[in-house]
Short mmCIF file of C-alpha atoms in Angstrom, two decimals:
data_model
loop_
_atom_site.label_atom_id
_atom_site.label_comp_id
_atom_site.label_asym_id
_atom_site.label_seq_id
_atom_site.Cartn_x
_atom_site.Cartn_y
_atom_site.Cartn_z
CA UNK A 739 -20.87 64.49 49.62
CA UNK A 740 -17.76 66.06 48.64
CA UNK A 741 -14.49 63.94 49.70
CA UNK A 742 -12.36 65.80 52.04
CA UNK A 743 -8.89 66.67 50.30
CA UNK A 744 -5.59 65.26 52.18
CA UNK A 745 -2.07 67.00 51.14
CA UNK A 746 0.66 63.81 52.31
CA UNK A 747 4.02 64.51 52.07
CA UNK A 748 6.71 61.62 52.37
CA UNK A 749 9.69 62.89 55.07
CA UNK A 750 13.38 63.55 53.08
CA UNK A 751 14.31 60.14 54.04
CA UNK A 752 11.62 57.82 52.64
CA UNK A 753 10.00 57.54 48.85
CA UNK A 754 6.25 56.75 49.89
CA UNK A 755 4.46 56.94 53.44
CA UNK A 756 4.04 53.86 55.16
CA UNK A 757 1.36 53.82 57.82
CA UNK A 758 0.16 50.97 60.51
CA UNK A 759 -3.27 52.14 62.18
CA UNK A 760 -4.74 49.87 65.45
CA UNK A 761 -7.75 51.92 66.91
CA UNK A 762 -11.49 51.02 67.54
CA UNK A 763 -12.98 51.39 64.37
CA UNK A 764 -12.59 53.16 60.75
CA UNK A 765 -14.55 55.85 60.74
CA UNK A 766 -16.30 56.94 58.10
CA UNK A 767 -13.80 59.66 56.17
CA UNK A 768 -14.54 60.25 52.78
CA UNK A 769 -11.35 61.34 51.16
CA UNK A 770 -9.28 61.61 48.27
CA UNK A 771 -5.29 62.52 47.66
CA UNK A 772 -2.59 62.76 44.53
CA UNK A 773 -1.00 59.79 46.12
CA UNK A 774 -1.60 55.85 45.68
CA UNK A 775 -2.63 53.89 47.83
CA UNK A 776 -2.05 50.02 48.74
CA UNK A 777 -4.30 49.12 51.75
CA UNK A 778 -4.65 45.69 53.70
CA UNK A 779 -6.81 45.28 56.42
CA UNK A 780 -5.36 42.92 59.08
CA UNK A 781 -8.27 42.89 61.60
CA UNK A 782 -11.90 44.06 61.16
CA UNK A 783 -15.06 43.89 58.58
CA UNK A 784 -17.16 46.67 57.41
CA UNK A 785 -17.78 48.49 54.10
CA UNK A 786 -15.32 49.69 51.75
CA UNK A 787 -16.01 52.51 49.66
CA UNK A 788 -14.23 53.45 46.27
CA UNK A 789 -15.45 56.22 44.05
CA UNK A 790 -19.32 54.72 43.29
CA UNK A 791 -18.70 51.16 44.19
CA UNK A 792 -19.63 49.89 47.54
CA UNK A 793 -18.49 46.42 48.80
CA UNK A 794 -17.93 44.78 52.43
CA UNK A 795 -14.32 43.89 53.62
CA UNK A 796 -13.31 41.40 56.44
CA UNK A 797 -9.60 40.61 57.22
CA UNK A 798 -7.03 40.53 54.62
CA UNK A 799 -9.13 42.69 52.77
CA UNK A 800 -6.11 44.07 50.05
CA UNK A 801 -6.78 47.30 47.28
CA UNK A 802 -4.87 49.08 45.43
CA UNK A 803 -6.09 52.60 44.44
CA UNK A 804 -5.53 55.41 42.07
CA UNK A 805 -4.73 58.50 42.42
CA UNK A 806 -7.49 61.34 42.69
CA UNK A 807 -9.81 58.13 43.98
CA UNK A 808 -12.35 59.22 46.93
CA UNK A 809 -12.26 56.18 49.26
CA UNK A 810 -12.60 55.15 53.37
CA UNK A 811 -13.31 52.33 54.99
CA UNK A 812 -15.83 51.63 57.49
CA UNK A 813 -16.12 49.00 60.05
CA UNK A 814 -18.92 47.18 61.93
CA UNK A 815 -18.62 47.46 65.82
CA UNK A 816 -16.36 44.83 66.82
CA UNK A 817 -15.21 43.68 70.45
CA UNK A 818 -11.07 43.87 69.52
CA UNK A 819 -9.72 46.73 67.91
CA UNK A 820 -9.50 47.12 63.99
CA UNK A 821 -6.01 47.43 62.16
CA UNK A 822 -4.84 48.32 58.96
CA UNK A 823 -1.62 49.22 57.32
CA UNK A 824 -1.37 51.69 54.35
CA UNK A 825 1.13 52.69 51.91
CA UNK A 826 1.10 55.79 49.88
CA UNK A 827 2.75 57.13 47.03
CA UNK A 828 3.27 59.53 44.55
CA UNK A 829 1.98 58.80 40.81
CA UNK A 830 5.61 59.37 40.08
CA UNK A 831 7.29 57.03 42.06
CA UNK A 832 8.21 54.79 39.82
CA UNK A 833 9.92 57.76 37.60
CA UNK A 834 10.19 57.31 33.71
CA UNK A 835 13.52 55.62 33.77
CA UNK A 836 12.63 53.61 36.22
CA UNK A 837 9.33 52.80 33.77
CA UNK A 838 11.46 52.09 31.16
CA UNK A 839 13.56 48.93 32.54
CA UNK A 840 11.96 45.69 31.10
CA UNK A 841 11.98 44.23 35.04
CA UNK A 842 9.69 47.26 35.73
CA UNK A 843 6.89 46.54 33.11
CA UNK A 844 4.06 44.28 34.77
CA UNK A 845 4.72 47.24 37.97
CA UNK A 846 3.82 49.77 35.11
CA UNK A 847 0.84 47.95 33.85
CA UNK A 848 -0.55 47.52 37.25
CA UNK A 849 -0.39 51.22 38.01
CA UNK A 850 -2.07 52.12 35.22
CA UNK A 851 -4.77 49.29 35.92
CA UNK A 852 -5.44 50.55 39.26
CA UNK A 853 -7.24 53.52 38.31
CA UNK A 854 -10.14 52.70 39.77
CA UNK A 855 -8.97 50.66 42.42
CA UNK A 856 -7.93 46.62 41.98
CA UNK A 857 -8.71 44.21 45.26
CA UNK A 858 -7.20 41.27 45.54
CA UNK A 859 -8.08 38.05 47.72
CA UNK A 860 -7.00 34.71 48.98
CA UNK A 861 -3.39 33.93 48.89
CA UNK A 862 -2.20 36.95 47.48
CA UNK A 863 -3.58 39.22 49.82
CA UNK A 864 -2.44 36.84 52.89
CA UNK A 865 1.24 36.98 51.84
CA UNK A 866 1.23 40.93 50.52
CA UNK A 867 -0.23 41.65 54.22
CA UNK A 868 2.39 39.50 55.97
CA UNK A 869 4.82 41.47 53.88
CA UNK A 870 3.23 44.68 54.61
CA UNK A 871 3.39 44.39 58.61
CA UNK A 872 7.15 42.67 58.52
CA UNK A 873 7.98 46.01 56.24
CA UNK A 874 7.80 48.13 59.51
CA UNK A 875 11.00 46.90 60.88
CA UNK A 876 13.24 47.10 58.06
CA UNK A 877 15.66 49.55 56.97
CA UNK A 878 14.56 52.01 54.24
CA UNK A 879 16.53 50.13 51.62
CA UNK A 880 14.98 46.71 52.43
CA UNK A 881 11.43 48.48 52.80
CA UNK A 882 11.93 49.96 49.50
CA UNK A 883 12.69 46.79 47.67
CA UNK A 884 9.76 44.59 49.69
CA UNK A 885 7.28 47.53 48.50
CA UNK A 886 8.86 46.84 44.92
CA UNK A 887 8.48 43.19 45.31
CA UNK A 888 4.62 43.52 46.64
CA UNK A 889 3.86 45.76 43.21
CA UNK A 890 5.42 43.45 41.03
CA UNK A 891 3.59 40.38 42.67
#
């Protein structure tokens, strides 16, 4: 099955998308997009899907993902609602200047690792979740340099 192709655009007044999603389930929607993606699943277990690999999630459930990787997430019927929260951005984000700065190179290194998509567990995951959710009340600024903060962790 083909993935279906998303176009995401970030608004004039943010660098990357941030999403939060609370609904029933995750359906089953094979897709792919330019973008990044940095995904942590607060509530709900299933199967994840990247490219040919096939593995099941629970809670804090954190991946990174490349761009151009077909992905979704599925989840098992569950009695409460499932909830994620996503953050997407462009392959150039980070910019070649940016790239360039010596505080900037383990960032580099892991965005060229996550090709194929990187999960990460225990501890790390925990705290880069708690981050993620706290990120939706900040001001761009502060959002900006937590998202910074989660890459280079």
């Amino acid at each position: 099955m083909l993935p279906k192709v998303e176009a995401l655009q970030t608004d004039d007044n943010h660098g990357f998308i941030y999403r939060k999603f609370q609904q029933k389930t995750f359906p089953f929607v094979w897709h792919i997009h330019r973008e990044l993606e940095l995904t942590w699943i607060a509530t709900g277990k299933g199967n994840r899907y990247v490219g040919d690999h096939v593995e099941p999630f629970t809670e804090n459930d954190l991946v990174l993902l490349g761009s151009n990787l077909p992905h979704t997430w599925h989840s098992l019927p569950m009695k409460k609602s499932v909830e994620s929260v996503v953050i997407q951005f462009s392959p150039q984000f980070t910019g070649e200047a940016f790239e360039s700065l010596p505080e900037m190179r383990r960032v580099t290194r892991l965005l060229k690792r996550c090709r194929s998509g990187l999960a990460f567990s225990g501890p790390t995951a925990i705290e880069a979740g708690k981050q993620m959710q706290a990120m939706e009340q900040m001001p761009p600024m502060q959002r900006l340099t937590t998202f910074l903060n989660l890459l280079d962790r």
